[in-house]
mmCIF file of C-alpha atoms (C1' of nucleotides) in Angstrom:
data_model
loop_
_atom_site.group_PDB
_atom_site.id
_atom_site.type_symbol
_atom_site.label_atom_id
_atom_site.label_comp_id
_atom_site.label_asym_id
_atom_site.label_seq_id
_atom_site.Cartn_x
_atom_site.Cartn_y
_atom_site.Cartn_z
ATOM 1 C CA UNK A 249 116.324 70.669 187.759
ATOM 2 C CA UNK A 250 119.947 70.213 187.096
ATOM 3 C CA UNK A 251 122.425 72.623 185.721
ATOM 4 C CA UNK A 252 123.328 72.897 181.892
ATOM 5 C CA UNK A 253 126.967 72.327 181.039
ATOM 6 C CA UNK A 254 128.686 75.432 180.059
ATOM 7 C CA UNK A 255 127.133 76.803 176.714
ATOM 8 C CA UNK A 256 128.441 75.821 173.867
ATOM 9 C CA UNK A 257 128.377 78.923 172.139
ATOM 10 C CA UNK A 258 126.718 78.866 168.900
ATOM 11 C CA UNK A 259 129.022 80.170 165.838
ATOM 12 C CA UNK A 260 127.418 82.540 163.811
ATOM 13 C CA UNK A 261 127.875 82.780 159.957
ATOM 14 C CA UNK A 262 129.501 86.252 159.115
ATOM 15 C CA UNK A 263 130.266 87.874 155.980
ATOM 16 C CA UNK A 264 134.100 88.369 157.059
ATOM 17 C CA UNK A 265 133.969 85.073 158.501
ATOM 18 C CA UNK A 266 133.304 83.486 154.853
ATOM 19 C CA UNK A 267 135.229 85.673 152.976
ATOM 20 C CA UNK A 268 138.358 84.557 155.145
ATOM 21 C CA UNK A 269 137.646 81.424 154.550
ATOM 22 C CA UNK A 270 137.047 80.984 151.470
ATOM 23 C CA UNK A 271 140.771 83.192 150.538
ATOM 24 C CA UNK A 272 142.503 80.970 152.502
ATOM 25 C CA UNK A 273 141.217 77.923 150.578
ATOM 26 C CA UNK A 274 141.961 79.626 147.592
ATOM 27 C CA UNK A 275 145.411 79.482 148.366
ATOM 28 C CA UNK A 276 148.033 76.706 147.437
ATOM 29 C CA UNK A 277 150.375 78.211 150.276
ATOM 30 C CA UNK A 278 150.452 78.311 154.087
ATOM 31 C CA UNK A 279 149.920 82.208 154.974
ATOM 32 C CA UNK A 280 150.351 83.682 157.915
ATOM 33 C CA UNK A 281 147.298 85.816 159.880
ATOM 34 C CA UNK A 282 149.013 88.923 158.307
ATOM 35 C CA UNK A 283 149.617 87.695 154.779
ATOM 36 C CA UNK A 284 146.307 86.398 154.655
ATOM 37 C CA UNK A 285 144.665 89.956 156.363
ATOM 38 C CA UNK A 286 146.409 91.516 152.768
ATOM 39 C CA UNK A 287 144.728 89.632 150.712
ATOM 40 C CA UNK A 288 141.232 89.667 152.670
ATOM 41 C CA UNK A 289 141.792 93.474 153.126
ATOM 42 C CA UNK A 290 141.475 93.907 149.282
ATOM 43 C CA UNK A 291 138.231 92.189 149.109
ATOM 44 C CA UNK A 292 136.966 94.291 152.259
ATOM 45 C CA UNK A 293 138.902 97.275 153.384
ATOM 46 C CA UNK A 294 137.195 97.566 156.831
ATOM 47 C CA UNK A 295 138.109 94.131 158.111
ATOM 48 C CA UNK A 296 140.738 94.298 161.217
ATOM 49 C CA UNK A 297 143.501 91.958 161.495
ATOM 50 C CA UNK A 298 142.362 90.922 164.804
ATOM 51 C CA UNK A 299 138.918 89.351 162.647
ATOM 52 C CA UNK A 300 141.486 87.268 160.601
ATOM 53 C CA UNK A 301 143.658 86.179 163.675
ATOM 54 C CA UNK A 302 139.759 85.619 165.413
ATOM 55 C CA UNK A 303 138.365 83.494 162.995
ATOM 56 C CA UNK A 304 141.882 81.458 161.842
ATOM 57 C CA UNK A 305 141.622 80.295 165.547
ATOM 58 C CA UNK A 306 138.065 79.508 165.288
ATOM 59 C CA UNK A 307 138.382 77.442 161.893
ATOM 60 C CA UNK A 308 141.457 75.569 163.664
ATOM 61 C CA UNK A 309 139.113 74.359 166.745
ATOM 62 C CA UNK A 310 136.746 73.452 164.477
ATOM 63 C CA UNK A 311 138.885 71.343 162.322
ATOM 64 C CA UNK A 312 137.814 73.224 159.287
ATOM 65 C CA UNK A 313 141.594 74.653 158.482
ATOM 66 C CA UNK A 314 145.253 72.976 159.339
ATOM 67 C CA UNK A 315 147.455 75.273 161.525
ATOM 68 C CA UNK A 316 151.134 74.728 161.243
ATOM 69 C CA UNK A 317 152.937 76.046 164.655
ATOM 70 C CA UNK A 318 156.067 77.531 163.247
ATOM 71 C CA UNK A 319 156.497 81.666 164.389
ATOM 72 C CA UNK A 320 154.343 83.141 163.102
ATOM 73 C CA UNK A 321 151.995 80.652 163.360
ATOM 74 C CA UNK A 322 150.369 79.721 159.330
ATOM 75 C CA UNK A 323 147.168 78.151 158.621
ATOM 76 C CA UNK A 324 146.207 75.493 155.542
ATOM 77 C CA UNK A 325 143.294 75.497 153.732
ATOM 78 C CA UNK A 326 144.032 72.032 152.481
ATOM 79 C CA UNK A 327 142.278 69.520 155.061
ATOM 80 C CA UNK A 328 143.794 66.488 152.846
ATOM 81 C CA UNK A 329 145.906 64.321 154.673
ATOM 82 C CA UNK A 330 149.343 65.460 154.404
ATOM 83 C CA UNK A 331 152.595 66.250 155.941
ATOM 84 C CA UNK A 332 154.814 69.369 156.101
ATOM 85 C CA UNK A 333 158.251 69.922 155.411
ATOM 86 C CA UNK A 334 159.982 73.202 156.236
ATOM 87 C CA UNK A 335 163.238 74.441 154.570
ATOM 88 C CA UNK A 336 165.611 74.880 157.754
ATOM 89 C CA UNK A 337 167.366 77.906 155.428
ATOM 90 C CA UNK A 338 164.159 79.639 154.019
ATOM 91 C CA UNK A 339 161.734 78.269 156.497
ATOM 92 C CA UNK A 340 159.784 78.076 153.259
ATOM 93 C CA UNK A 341 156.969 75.013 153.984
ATOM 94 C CA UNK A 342 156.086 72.444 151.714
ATOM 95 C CA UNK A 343 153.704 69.810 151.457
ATOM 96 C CA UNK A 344 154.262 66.122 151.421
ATOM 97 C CA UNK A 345 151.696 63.550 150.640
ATOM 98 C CA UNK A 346 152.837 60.408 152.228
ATOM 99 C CA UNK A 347 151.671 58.369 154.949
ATOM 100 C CA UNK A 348 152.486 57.526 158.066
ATOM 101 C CA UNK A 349 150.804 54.825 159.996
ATOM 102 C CA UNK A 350 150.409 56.274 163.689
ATOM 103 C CA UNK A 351 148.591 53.085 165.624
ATOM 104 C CA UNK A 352 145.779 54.489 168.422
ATOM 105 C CA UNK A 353 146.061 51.567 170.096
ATOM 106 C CA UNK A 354 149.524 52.255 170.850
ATOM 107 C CA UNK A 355 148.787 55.659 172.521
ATOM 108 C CA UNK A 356 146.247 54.481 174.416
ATOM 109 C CA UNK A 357 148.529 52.080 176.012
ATOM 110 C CA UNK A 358 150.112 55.299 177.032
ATOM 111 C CA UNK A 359 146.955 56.027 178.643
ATOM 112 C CA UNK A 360 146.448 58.633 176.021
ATOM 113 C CA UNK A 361 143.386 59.330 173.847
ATOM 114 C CA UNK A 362 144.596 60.320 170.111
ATOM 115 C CA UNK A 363 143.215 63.278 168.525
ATOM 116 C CA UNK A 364 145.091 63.246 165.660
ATOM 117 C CA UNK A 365 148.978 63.885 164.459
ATOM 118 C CA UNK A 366 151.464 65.290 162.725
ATOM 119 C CA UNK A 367 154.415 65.419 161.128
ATOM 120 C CA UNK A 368 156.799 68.031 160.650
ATOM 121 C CA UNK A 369 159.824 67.751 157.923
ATOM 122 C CA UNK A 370 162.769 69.503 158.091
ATOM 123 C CA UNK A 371 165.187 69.911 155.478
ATOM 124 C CA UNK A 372 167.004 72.221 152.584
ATOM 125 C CA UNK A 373 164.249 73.297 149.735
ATOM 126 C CA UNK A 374 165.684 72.959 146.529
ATOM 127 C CA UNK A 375 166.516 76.396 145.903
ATOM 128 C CA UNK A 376 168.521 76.631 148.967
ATOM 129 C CA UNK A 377 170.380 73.393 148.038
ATOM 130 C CA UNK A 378 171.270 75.305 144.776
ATOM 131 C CA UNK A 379 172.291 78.268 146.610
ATOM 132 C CA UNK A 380 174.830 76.461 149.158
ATOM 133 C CA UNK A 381 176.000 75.408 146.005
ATOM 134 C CA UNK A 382 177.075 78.236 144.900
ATOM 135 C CA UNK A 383 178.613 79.313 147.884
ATOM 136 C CA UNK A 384 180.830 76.778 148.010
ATOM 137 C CA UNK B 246 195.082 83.880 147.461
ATOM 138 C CA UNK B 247 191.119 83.503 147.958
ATOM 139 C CA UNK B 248 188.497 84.426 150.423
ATOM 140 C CA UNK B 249 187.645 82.518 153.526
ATOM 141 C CA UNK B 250 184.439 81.811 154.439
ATOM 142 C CA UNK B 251 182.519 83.432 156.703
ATOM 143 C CA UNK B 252 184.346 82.519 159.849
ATOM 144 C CA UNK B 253 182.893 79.443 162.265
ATOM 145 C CA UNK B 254 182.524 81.691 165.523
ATOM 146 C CA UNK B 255 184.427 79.245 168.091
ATOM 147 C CA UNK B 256 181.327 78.509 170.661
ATOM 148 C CA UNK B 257 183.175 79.366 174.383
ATOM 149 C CA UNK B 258 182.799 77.091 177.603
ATOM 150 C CA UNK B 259 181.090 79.326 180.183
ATOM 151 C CA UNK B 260 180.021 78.183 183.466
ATOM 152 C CA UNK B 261 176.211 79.489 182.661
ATOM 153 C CA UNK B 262 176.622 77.546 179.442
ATOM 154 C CA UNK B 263 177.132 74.262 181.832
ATOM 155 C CA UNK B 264 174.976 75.083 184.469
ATOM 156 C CA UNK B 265 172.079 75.453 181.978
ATOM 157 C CA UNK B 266 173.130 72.425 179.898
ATOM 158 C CA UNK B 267 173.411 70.120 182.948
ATOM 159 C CA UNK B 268 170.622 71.170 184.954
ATOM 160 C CA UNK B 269 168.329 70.906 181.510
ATOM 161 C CA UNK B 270 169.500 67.163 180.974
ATOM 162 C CA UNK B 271 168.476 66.369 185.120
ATOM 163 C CA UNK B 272 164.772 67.055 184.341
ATOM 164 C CA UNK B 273 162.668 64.473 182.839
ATOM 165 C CA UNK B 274 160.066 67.467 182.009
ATOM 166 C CA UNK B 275 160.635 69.661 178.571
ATOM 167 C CA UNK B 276 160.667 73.003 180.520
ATOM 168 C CA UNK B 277 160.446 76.710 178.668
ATOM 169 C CA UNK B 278 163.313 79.249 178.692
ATOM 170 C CA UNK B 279 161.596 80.721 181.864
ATOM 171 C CA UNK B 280 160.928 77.379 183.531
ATOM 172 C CA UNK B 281 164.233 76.517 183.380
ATOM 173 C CA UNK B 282 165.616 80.191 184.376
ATOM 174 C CA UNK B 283 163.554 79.487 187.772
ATOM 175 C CA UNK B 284 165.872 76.141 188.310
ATOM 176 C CA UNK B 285 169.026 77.881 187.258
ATOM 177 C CA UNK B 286 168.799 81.021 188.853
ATOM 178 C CA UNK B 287 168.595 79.391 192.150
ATOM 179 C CA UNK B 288 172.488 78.040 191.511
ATOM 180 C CA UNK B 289 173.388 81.002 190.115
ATOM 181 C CA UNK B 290 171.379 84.145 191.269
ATOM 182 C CA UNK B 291 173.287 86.398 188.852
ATOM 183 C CA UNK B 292 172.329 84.665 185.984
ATOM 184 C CA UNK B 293 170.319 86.315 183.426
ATOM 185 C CA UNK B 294 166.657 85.029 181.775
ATOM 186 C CA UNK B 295 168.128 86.033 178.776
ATOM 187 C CA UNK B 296 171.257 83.776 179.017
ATOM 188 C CA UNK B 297 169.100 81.236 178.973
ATOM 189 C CA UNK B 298 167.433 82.016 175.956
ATOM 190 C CA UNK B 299 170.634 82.508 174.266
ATOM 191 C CA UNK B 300 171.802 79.138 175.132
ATOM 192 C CA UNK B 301 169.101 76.486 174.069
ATOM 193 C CA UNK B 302 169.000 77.818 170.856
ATOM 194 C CA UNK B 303 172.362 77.387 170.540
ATOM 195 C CA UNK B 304 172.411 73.794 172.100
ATOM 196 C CA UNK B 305 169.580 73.371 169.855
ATOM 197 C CA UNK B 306 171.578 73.962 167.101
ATOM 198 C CA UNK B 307 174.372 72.299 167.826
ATOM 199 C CA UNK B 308 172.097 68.907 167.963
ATOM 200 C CA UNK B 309 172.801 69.079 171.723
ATOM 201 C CA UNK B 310 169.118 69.355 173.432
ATOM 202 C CA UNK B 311 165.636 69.219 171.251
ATOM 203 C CA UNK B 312 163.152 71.998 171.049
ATOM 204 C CA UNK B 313 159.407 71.782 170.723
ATOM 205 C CA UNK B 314 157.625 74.282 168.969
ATOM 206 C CA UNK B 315 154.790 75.152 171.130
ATOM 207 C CA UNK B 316 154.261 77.897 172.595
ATOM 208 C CA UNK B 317 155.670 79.301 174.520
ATOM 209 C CA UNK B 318 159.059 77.490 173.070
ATOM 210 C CA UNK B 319 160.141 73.546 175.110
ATOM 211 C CA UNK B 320 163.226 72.300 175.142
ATOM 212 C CA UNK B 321 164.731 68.411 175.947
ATOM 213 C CA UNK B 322 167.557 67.374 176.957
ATOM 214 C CA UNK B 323 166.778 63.731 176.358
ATOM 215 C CA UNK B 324 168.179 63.607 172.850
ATOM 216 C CA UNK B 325 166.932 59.478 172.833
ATOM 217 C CA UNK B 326 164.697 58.961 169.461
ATOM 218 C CA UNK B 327 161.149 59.776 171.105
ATOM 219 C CA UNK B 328 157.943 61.644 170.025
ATOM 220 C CA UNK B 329 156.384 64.212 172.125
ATOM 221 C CA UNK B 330 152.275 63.625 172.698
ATOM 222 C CA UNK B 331 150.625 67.196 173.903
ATOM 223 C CA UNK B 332 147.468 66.928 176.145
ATOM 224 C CA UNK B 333 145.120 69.366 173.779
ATOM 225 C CA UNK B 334 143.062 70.233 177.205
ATOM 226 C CA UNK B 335 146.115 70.875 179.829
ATOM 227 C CA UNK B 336 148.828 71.141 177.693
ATOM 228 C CA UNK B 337 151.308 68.540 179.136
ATOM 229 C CA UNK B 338 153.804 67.414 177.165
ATOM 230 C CA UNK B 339 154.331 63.577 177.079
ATOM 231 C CA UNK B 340 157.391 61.573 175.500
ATOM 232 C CA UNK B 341 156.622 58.724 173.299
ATOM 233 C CA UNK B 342 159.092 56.163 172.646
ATOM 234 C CA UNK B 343 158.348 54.386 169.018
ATOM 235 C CA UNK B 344 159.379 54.498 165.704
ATOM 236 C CA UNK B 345 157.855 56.012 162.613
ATOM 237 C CA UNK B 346 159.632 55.143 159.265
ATOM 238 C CA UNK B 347 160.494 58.543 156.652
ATOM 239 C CA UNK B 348 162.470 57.093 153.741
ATOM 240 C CA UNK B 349 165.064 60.179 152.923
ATOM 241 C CA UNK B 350 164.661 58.475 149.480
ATOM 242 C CA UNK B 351 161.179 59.778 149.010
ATOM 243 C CA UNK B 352 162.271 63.081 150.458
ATOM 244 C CA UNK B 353 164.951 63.334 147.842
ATOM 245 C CA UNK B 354 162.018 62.752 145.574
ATOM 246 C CA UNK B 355 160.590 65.915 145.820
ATOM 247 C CA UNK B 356 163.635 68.381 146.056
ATOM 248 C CA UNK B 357 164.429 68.623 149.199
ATOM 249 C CA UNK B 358 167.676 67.147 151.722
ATOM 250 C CA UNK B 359 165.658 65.609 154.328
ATOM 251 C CA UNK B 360 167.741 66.713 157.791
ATOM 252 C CA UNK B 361 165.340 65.706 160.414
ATOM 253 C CA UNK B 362 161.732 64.793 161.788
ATOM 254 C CA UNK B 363 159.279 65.435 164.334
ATOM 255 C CA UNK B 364 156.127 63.867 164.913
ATOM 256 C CA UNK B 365 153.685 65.508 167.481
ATOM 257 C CA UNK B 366 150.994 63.756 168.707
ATOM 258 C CA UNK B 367 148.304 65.241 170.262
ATOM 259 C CA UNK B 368 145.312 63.664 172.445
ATOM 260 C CA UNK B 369 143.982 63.448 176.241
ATOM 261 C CA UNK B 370 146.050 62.806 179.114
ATOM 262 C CA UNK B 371 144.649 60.719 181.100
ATOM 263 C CA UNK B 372 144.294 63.016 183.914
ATOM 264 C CA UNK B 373 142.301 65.050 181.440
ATOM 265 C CA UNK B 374 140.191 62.115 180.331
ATOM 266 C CA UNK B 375 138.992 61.571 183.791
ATOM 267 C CA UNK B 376 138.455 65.253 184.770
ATOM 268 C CA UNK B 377 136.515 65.167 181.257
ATOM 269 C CA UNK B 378 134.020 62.146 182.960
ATOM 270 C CA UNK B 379 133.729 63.765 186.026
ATOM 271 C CA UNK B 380 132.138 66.628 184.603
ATOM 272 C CA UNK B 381 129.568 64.932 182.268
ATOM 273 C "C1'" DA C 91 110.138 93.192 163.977
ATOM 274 C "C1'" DG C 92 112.272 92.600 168.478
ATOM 275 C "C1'" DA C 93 115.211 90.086 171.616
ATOM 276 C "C1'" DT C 94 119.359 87.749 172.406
ATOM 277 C "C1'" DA C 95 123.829 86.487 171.774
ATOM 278 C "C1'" DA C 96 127.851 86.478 169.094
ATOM 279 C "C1'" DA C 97 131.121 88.923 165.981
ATOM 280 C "C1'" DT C 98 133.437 92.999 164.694
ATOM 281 C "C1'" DG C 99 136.840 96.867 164.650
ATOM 282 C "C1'" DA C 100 140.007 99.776 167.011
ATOM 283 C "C1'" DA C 101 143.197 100.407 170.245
ATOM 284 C "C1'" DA C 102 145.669 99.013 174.042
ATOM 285 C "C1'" DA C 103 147.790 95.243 176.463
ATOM 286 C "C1'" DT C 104 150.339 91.193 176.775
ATOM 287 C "C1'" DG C 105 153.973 87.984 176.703
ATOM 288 C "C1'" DA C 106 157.600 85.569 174.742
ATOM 289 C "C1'" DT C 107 161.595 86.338 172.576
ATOM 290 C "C1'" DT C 108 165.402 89.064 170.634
ATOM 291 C "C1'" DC C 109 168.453 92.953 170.298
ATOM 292 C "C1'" DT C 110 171.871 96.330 171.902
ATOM 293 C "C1'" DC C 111 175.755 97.516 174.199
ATOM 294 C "C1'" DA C 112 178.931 98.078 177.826
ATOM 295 C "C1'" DT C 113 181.355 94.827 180.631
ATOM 296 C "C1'" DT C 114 183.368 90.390 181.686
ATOM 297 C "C1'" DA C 115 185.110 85.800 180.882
ATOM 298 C "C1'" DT C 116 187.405 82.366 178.038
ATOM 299 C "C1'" DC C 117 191.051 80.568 175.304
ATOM 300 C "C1'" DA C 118 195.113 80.255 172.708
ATOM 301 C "C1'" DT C 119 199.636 82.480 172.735
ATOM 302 C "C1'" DT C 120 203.472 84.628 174.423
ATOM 303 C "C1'" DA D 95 201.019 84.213 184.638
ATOM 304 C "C1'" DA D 96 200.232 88.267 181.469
ATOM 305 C "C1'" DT D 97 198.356 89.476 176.808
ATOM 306 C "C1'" DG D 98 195.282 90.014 173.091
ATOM 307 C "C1'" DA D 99 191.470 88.517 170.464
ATOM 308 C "C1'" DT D 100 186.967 87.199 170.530
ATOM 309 C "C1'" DA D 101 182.816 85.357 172.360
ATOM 310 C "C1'" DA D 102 179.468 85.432 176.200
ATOM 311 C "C1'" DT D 103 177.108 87.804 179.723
ATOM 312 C "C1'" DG D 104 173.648 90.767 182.059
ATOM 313 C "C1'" DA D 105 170.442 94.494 182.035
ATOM 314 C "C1'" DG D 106 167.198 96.790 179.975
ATOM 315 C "C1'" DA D 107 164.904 98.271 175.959
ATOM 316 C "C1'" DA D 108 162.760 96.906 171.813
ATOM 317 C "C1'" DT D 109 160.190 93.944 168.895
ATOM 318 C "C1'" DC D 110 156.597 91.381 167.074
ATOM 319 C "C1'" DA D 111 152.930 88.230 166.979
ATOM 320 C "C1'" DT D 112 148.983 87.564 169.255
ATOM 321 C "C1'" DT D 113 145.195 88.478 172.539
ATOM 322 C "C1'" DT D 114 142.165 91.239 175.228
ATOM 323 C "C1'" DT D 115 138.837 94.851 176.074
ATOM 324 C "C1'" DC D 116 134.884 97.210 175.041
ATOM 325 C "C1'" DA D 117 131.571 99.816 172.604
ATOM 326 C "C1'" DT D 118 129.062 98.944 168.419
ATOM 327 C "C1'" DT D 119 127.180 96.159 164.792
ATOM 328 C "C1'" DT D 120 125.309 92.015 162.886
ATOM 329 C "C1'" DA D 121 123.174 87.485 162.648
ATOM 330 C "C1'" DT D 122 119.838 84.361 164.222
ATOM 331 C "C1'" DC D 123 115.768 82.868 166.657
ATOM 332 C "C1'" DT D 124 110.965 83.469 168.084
#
DNA sequence: AGATAAATGAAAATGATTCTCATTATCATT
DNA sequence: AATGATAATGAGAATCATTTTCATTTATCT
């Protein structure tokens, strides 16, 4: 007899759980826990914010959503490899599709196992290149 | 006659300012606010957690230390070209010396004024990929 | 259907960070 | 060295995103 590992607890398929989802896929932008609770909320007036912050975390571990660690933290519905950039001025984040070749064989020289990567842009957004502009 | 901009606030020389600043660039590590406090304090007992705060973000922007957005909040006072690998299982925050090309050019492409970069890599440590063996 | 385990909702708790404000220190000038 | 202007400090309170707790509900398995 030998003992089990810890459980790995077995996710179960919720109605809030999908709906979240599926909003947040619906989505072009990178929402926040909140901004995406006031768009669930519509769809299902009971759910708590705490379910949204719950299952964004969930999704994340199991790679099914992106999660972008600005503050407050925003999640991405798009799995497709690509990069972020971030307006320094708006904080407004956009996404870049462009590669960038990250070599595993170089981490694990490091002694490191890769998991993955990624990149985050910084830079002035368009509009905020128009409105220093102005200002000047 | 015309108006001035918004005046440049002159940034002061305080002896907290240096304290923090030096004792930051001594540590190979990439310490929180509060880490750092604990180092700090010790020279200076009157110094205040919140001084600390204060003053990485504005080394940080000033281009003086780096800051990695975990959280809670690193900072680096190795300003060297290097990318950060975070142990996903302990946390640990490793530096990376090699290069990764981003052509401003293609930045420009899409609106934006590229102004900086950070790649974060994330994996095992290797002190996590044994523990990891041990237990299977 | 009944048992088991996980998810939910509500509220409270947490923890990092930021703000406020009275006081103090710095810096450029007299 | 004294002055005046302005920025920085320290202490505590406030904020805000996020997490925890716990009683209840729901999903899944047999």
């Amino acid at each position: 007899m030998r003992v089990e590992k810890a459980s790995s607890t077995k996710i179960k398929n919720t109605k809030q759980r999908e709906l979240i989802l599926n909003e947040l896929r619906k989505l072009m932008s990178h929402p926040t826990a909140e901004e995406l609770y006031k768009i669930v909320v519509k769809k299902n007036p009971k759910i708590g914010l705490c379910t949204i912050y719950r299952n964004l975390e969930t999704f994340y571990k199991q790679g099914l959503v992106g999660k972008i660690c600005t503050k407050p933290v925003r999640y991405d519905g798009d799995m497709s490899k690509h990069s972020h950039i971030r307006c320094t001025s708006c904080g407004k984040i956009g996404d870049i599709f462009f590669n960038v070749p990250i070599n595993p064989v170089e981490i694990q020289k490091l002694g490191y196992k890769l998991q993955g990567y990624k990149i985050e842009i910084t830079g002035l957004c368009s509009s905020c290149i128009k409105k220093q502009k102005r200002e000047e």
